[in-house]
Amino acid sequence: MELLEFARGPVMTFALTVFIGGMMFRIFSLFLMWRTRDSSAGRSRERSSFSAAVREIIRRLWPQNAYKQRTMFDLVNGYVFHIGLAIIVFALAPHILFIRDLTGLSWGALPNNVIYAVGIITLGSLIAALVRRFVSPPLKIISTFDDWFSWLVTFLPVLTGLIASSHLGARYETLFAVHILSVALLLIWLPFGKLMHFFLVFVTRSQTGIQLSHRGAQL
């Protein structure tokens, strides 16, 4: 069995199985978690729990003035590579075909040159985030294996994708296989590390907004 066949077959099947199973476990364990009933009344200015949740999500999209200067680089750089990753995953034609084969959903793709440029910007942004984590003493102290490994498994698919599309260093089939293996590693790790925030971030911020909408909390 050649490397490409191995990557596209058994490895990707295993990775998707772990990804789907891990996502279901994390989501169900979160929503089925036992909670005490909240009997406190919400503040009168909040019309509903939904509006409180949306309000908190929007409020967290930009830092408060007191923290803006210190967090501006992390904020802007975070938006750059998050948006870049979303464009790469959901706007590249081969990725859309892969999603269509899995789900039946399909949409239009951006030109390959545009995705390539976005990939280079995203790669640079991820490197900047890593350097920032190294040179900032507070970030370095609080960083754990999860932070470093999550960065690595995010960085590798972007890097190997750019190399494969440029046909650099080896046969395209080999480069493509290495790219698929890096994506499989990302899928396997994603439900169990901090990368799970790509789904949970809006859930947790909505929950925070609902809790803050009750008496005793001032925003």
mmCIF file of N, CA and C in Angstrom, residues 63-137:
data_model
loop_
_atom_site.group_PDB
_atom_site.id
_atom_site.type_symbol
_atom_site.label_atom_id
_atom_site.label_comp_id
_atom_site.label_asym_id
_atom_site.label_seq_id
_atom_site.Cartn_x
_atom_site.Cartn_y
_atom_site.Cartn_z
ATOM 1 N N PRO A 63 -11.902 44.126 22.802
ATOM 2 C CA PRO A 63 -11.565 44.307 24.223
ATOM 3 C C PRO A 63 -12.060 45.630 24.774
ATOM 4 N N GLN A 64 -12.219 45.684 26.067
ATOM 5 C CA GLN A 64 -12.583 46.934 26.712
ATOM 6 C C GLN A 64 -11.405 47.901 26.646
ATOM 7 N N ASN A 65 -11.696 49.173 26.756
ATOM 8 C CA ASN A 65 -10.671 50.206 26.576
ATOM 9 C C ASN A 65 -9.477 50.028 27.514
ATOM 10 N N ALA A 66 -9.724 49.558 28.719
ATOM 11 C CA ALA A 66 -8.640 49.413 29.695
ATOM 12 C C ALA A 66 -7.606 48.377 29.252
ATOM 13 N N TYR A 67 -8.007 47.418 28.434
ATOM 14 C CA TYR A 67 -7.097 46.340 28.025
ATOM 15 C C TYR A 67 -6.706 46.429 26.549
ATOM 16 N N LYS A 68 -7.219 47.428 25.840
ATOM 17 C CA LYS A 68 -7.054 47.469 24.384
ATOM 18 C C LYS A 68 -5.593 47.564 23.976
ATOM 19 N N GLN A 69 -4.826 48.418 24.638
ATOM 20 C CA GLN A 69 -3.442 48.646 24.230
ATOM 21 C C GLN A 69 -2.600 47.385 24.390
ATOM 22 N N ARG A 70 -2.767 46.670 25.486
ATOM 23 C CA ARG A 70 -1.936 45.499 25.750
ATOM 24 C C ARG A 70 -2.345 44.279 24.936
ATOM 25 N N THR A 71 -3.585 44.243 24.518
ATOM 26 C CA THR A 71 -4.081 43.036 23.844
ATOM 27 C C THR A 71 -4.306 43.228 22.349
ATOM 28 N N MET A 72 -3.982 44.416 21.813
ATOM 29 C CA MET A 72 -4.311 44.701 20.422
ATOM 30 C C MET A 72 -3.613 43.753 19.447
ATOM 31 N N PHE A 73 -2.325 43.486 19.668
ATOM 32 C CA PHE A 73 -1.612 42.590 18.753
ATOM 33 C C PHE A 73 -2.233 41.205 18.758
ATOM 34 N N ASP A 74 -2.470 40.659 19.950
ATOM 35 C CA ASP A 74 -3.055 39.323 20.041
ATOM 36 C C ASP A 74 -4.440 39.290 19.403
ATOM 37 N N LEU A 75 -5.203 40.366 19.584
ATOM 38 C CA LEU A 75 -6.554 40.415 19.028
ATOM 39 C C LEU A 75 -6.520 40.417 17.493
ATOM 40 N N VAL A 76 -5.757 41.347 16.928
ATOM 41 C CA VAL A 76 -5.710 41.470 15.470
ATOM 42 C C VAL A 76 -5.089 40.223 14.848
ATOM 43 N N ASN A 77 -3.981 39.766 15.422
ATOM 44 C CA ASN A 77 -3.328 38.575 14.877
ATOM 45 C C ASN A 77 -4.231 37.347 14.995
ATOM 46 N N GLY A 78 -4.976 37.262 16.088
ATOM 47 C CA GLY A 78 -5.916 36.158 16.251
ATOM 48 C C GLY A 78 -7.003 36.168 15.190
ATOM 49 N N TYR A 79 -7.523 37.350 14.905
ATOM 50 C CA TYR A 79 -8.523 37.462 13.838
ATOM 51 C C TYR A 79 -7.926 37.079 12.483
ATOM 52 N N VAL A 80 -6.679 37.469 12.247
ATOM 53 C CA VAL A 80 -6.038 37.193 10.956
ATOM 54 C C VAL A 80 -5.945 35.695 10.714
ATOM 55 N N PHE A 81 -5.388 34.942 11.671
ATOM 56 C CA PHE A 81 -5.212 33.520 11.375
ATOM 57 C C PHE A 81 -6.501 32.716 11.532
ATOM 58 N N HIS A 82 -7.440 33.170 12.362
ATOM 59 C CA HIS A 82 -8.717 32.469 12.442
ATOM 60 C C HIS A 82 -9.517 32.643 11.143
ATOM 61 N N ILE A 83 -9.581 33.868 10.644
ATOM 62 C CA ILE A 83 -10.284 34.112 9.380
ATOM 63 C C ILE A 83 -9.552 33.419 8.231
ATOM 64 N N GLY A 84 -8.224 33.476 8.272
ATOM 65 C CA GLY A 84 -7.443 32.808 7.242
ATOM 66 C C GLY A 84 -7.692 31.316 7.208
ATOM 67 N N LEU A 85 -7.703 30.684 8.369
ATOM 68 C CA LEU A 85 -7.967 29.244 8.432
ATOM 69 C C LEU A 85 -9.359 28.916 7.910
ATOM 70 N N ALA A 86 -10.338 29.754 8.245
ATOM 71 C CA ALA A 86 -11.706 29.522 7.769
ATOM 72 C C ALA A 86 -11.775 29.612 6.251
ATOM 73 N N ILE A 87 -11.080 30.589 5.680
ATOM 74 C CA ILE A 87 -11.078 30.728 4.216
ATOM 75 C C ILE A 87 -10.413 29.519 3.568
ATOM 76 N N ILE A 88 -9.288 29.092 4.116
ATOM 77 C CA ILE A 88 -8.577 27.949 3.546
ATOM 78 C C ILE A 88 -9.437 26.689 3.591
ATOM 79 N N VAL A 89 -10.069 26.451 4.724
ATOM 80 C CA VAL A 89 -10.843 25.221 4.898
ATOM 81 C C VAL A 89 -12.108 25.222 4.047
ATOM 82 N N PHE A 90 -12.798 26.354 4.005
ATOM 83 C CA PHE A 90 -14.139 26.370 3.406
ATOM 84 C C PHE A 90 -14.220 27.020 2.020
ATOM 85 N N ALA A 91 -13.102 27.562 1.506
ATOM 86 C CA ALA A 91 -13.170 28.242 0.215
ATOM 87 C C ALA A 91 -12.221 27.667 -0.831
ATOM 88 N N LEU A 92 -11.446 26.644 -0.489
ATOM 89 C CA LEU A 92 -10.571 25.990 -1.460
ATOM 90 C C LEU A 92 -11.329 24.849 -2.126
ATOM 91 N N ALA A 93 -11.277 24.793 -3.444
ATOM 92 C CA ALA A 93 -12.087 23.834 -4.201
ATOM 93 C C ALA A 93 -11.900 22.376 -3.762
ATOM 94 N N PRO A 94 -10.664 21.866 -3.597
ATOM 95 C CA PRO A 94 -10.520 20.474 -3.144
ATOM 96 C C PRO A 94 -11.131 20.218 -1.765
ATOM 97 N N HIS A 95 -11.058 21.214 -0.886
ATOM 98 C CA HIS A 95 -11.650 21.062 0.440
ATOM 99 C C HIS A 95 -13.174 21.018 0.349
ATOM 100 N N ILE A 96 -13.732 21.833 -0.529
ATOM 101 C CA ILE A 96 -15.188 21.830 -0.715
ATOM 102 C C ILE A 96 -15.652 20.482 -1.266
ATOM 103 N N LEU A 97 -14.882 19.917 -2.195
ATOM 104 C CA LEU A 97 -15.218 18.595 -2.731
ATOM 105 C C LEU A 97 -15.157 17.538 -1.632
ATOM 106 N N PHE A 98 -14.174 17.646 -0.747
ATOM 107 C CA PHE A 98 -14.058 16.709 0.376
ATOM 108 C C PHE A 98 -15.264 16.815 1.302
ATOM 109 N N ILE A 99 -15.674 18.046 1.603
ATOM 110 C CA ILE A 99 -16.847 18.255 2.453
ATOM 111 C C ILE A 99 -18.106 17.742 1.764
ATOM 112 N N ARG A 100 -18.187 17.952 0.451
ATOM 113 C CA ARG A 100 -19.359 17.470 -0.289
ATOM 114 C C ARG A 100 -19.448 15.944 -0.244
ATOM 115 N N ASP A 101 -18.314 15.278 -0.365
ATOM 116 C CA ASP A 101 -18.315 13.818 -0.310
ATOM 117 C C ASP A 101 -18.766 13.308 1.060
ATOM 118 N N LEU A 102 -18.470 14.092 2.104
ATOM 119 C CA LEU A 102 -18.832 13.678 3.460
ATOM 120 C C LEU A 102 -20.273 14.026 3.813
ATOM 121 N N THR A 103 -20.711 15.210 3.404
ATOM 122 C CA THR A 103 -21.996 15.732 3.876
ATOM 123 C C THR A 103 -23.027 15.975 2.781
ATOM 124 N N GLY A 104 -22.584 16.043 1.543
ATOM 125 C CA GLY A 104 -23.492 16.379 0.458
ATOM 126 C C GLY A 104 -23.647 17.866 0.241
ATOM 127 N N LEU A 105 -23.018 18.691 1.088
ATOM 128 C CA LEU A 105 -23.107 20.145 0.971
ATOM 129 C C LEU A 105 -22.002 20.673 0.062
ATOM 130 N N SER A 106 -22.321 21.702 -0.708
ATOM 131 C CA SER A 106 -21.341 22.270 -1.624
ATOM 132 C C SER A 106 -21.642 23.745 -1.846
ATOM 133 N N TRP A 107 -20.625 24.526 -2.209
ATOM 134 C CA TRP A 107 -20.766 25.943 -2.500
ATOM 135 C C TRP A 107 -19.604 26.368 -3.396
ATOM 136 N N GLY A 108 -19.592 27.618 -3.796
ATOM 137 C CA GLY A 108 -18.572 28.118 -4.698
ATOM 138 C C GLY A 108 -17.218 28.262 -4.013
ATOM 139 N N ALA A 109 -16.165 28.164 -4.818
ATOM 140 C CA ALA A 109 -14.800 28.257 -4.302
ATOM 141 C C ALA A 109 -14.141 29.554 -4.756
ATOM 142 N N LEU A 110 -13.154 30.006 -3.990
ATOM 143 C CA LEU A 110 -12.336 31.139 -4.390
ATOM 144 C C LEU A 110 -11.214 30.659 -5.307
ATOM 145 N N PRO A 111 -10.638 31.543 -6.113
ATOM 146 C CA PRO A 111 -9.510 31.152 -6.974
ATOM 147 C C PRO A 111 -8.336 30.610 -6.152
ATOM 148 N N ASN A 112 -7.616 29.663 -6.737
ATOM 149 C CA ASN A 112 -6.497 29.038 -6.028
ATOM 150 C C ASN A 112 -5.429 30.052 -5.632
ATOM 151 N N ASN A 113 -5.180 31.047 -6.491
ATOM 152 C CA ASN A 113 -4.169 32.056 -6.172
ATOM 153 C C ASN A 113 -4.554 32.862 -4.930
ATOM 154 N N VAL A 114 -5.846 33.124 -4.777
ATOM 155 C CA VAL A 114 -6.313 33.855 -3.604
ATOM 156 C C VAL A 114 -6.098 33.013 -2.341
ATOM 157 N N ILE A 115 -6.451 31.742 -2.419
ATOM 158 C CA ILE A 115 -6.264 30.848 -1.272
ATOM 159 C C ILE A 115 -4.788 30.707 -0.930
ATOM 160 N N TYR A 116 -3.932 30.650 -1.958
ATOM 161 C CA TYR A 116 -2.490 30.536 -1.729
ATOM 162 C C TYR A 116 -1.980 31.765 -0.976
ATOM 163 N N ALA A 117 -2.422 32.943 -1.398
ATOM 164 C CA ALA A 117 -2.013 34.177 -0.717
ATOM 165 C C ALA A 117 -2.520 34.202 0.726
ATOM 166 N N VAL A 118 -3.770 33.782 0.921
ATOM 167 C CA VAL A 118 -4.326 33.714 2.274
ATOM 168 C C VAL A 118 -3.537 32.708 3.113
ATOM 169 N N GLY A 119 -3.128 31.605 2.498
ATOM 170 C CA GLY A 119 -2.345 30.605 3.211
ATOM 171 C C GLY A 119 -1.012 31.153 3.691
ATOM 172 N N ILE A 120 -0.336 31.931 2.867
ATOM 173 C CA ILE A 120 0.937 32.527 3.265
ATOM 174 C C ILE A 120 0.736 33.512 4.419
ATOM 175 N N ILE A 121 -0.298 34.337 4.320
ATOM 176 C CA ILE A 121 -0.594 35.284 5.403
ATOM 177 C C ILE A 121 -0.925 34.543 6.695
ATOM 178 N N THR A 122 -1.714 33.483 6.583
ATOM 179 C CA THR A 122 -2.090 32.695 7.759
ATOM 180 C C THR A 122 -0.879 32.036 8.382
ATOM 181 N N LEU A 123 0.018 31.511 7.537
ATOM 182 C CA LEU A 123 1.235 30.885 8.045
ATOM 183 C C LEU A 123 2.081 31.897 8.815
ATOM 184 N N GLY A 124 2.241 33.094 8.246
ATOM 185 C CA GLY A 124 2.992 34.134 8.945
ATOM 186 C C GLY A 124 2.338 34.546 10.244
ATOM 187 N N SER A 125 1.024 34.607 10.250
ATOM 188 C CA SER A 125 0.291 34.978 11.465
ATOM 189 C C SER A 125 0.462 33.918 12.557
ATOM 190 N N LEU A 126 0.434 32.662 12.179
ATOM 191 C CA LEU A 126 0.640 31.581 13.154
ATOM 192 C C LEU A 126 2.058 31.622 13.725
ATOM 193 N N ILE A 127 3.041 31.911 12.879
ATOM 194 C CA ILE A 127 4.418 32.034 13.365
ATOM 195 C C ILE A 127 4.532 33.207 14.331
ATOM 196 N N ALA A 128 3.869 34.313 14.000
ATOM 197 C CA ALA A 128 3.883 35.476 14.890
ATOM 198 C C ALA A 128 3.260 35.140 16.239
ATOM 199 N N ALA A 129 2.188 34.344 16.232
ATOM 200 C CA ALA A 129 1.555 33.934 17.490
ATOM 201 C C ALA A 129 2.495 33.075 18.323
ATOM 202 N N LEU A 130 3.275 32.204 17.658
ATOM 203 C CA LEU A 130 4.225 31.359 18.374
ATOM 204 C C LEU A 130 5.342 32.200 18.982
ATOM 205 N N VAL A 131 5.884 33.143 18.198
ATOM 206 C CA VAL A 131 6.943 34.018 18.703
ATOM 207 C C VAL A 131 6.439 34.834 19.886
ATOM 208 N N ARG A 132 5.218 35.330 19.765
ATOM 209 C CA ARG A 132 4.610 36.102 20.853
ATOM 210 C C ARG A 132 4.526 35.268 22.132
ATOM 211 N N ARG A 133 4.185 34.013 21.993
ATOM 212 C CA ARG A 133 4.083 33.135 23.166
ATOM 213 C C ARG A 133 5.455 32.885 23.783
ATOM 214 N N PHE A 134 6.494 32.850 22.950
ATOM 215 C CA PHE A 134 7.847 32.634 23.458
ATOM 216 C C PHE A 134 8.399 33.858 24.166
ATOM 217 N N VAL A 135 8.170 35.039 23.616
ATOM 218 C CA VAL A 135 8.820 36.251 24.140
ATOM 219 C C VAL A 135 8.026 36.909 25.256
ATOM 220 N N SER A 136 6.759 36.551 25.420
ATOM 221 C CA SER A 136 5.955 37.145 26.489
ATOM 222 C C SER A 136 6.071 36.282 27.747
ATOM 223 N N PRO A 137 6.717 36.773 28.803
ATOM 224 C CA PRO A 137 6.879 35.963 30.017
ATOM 225 C C PRO A 137 5.568 35.439 30.595
#
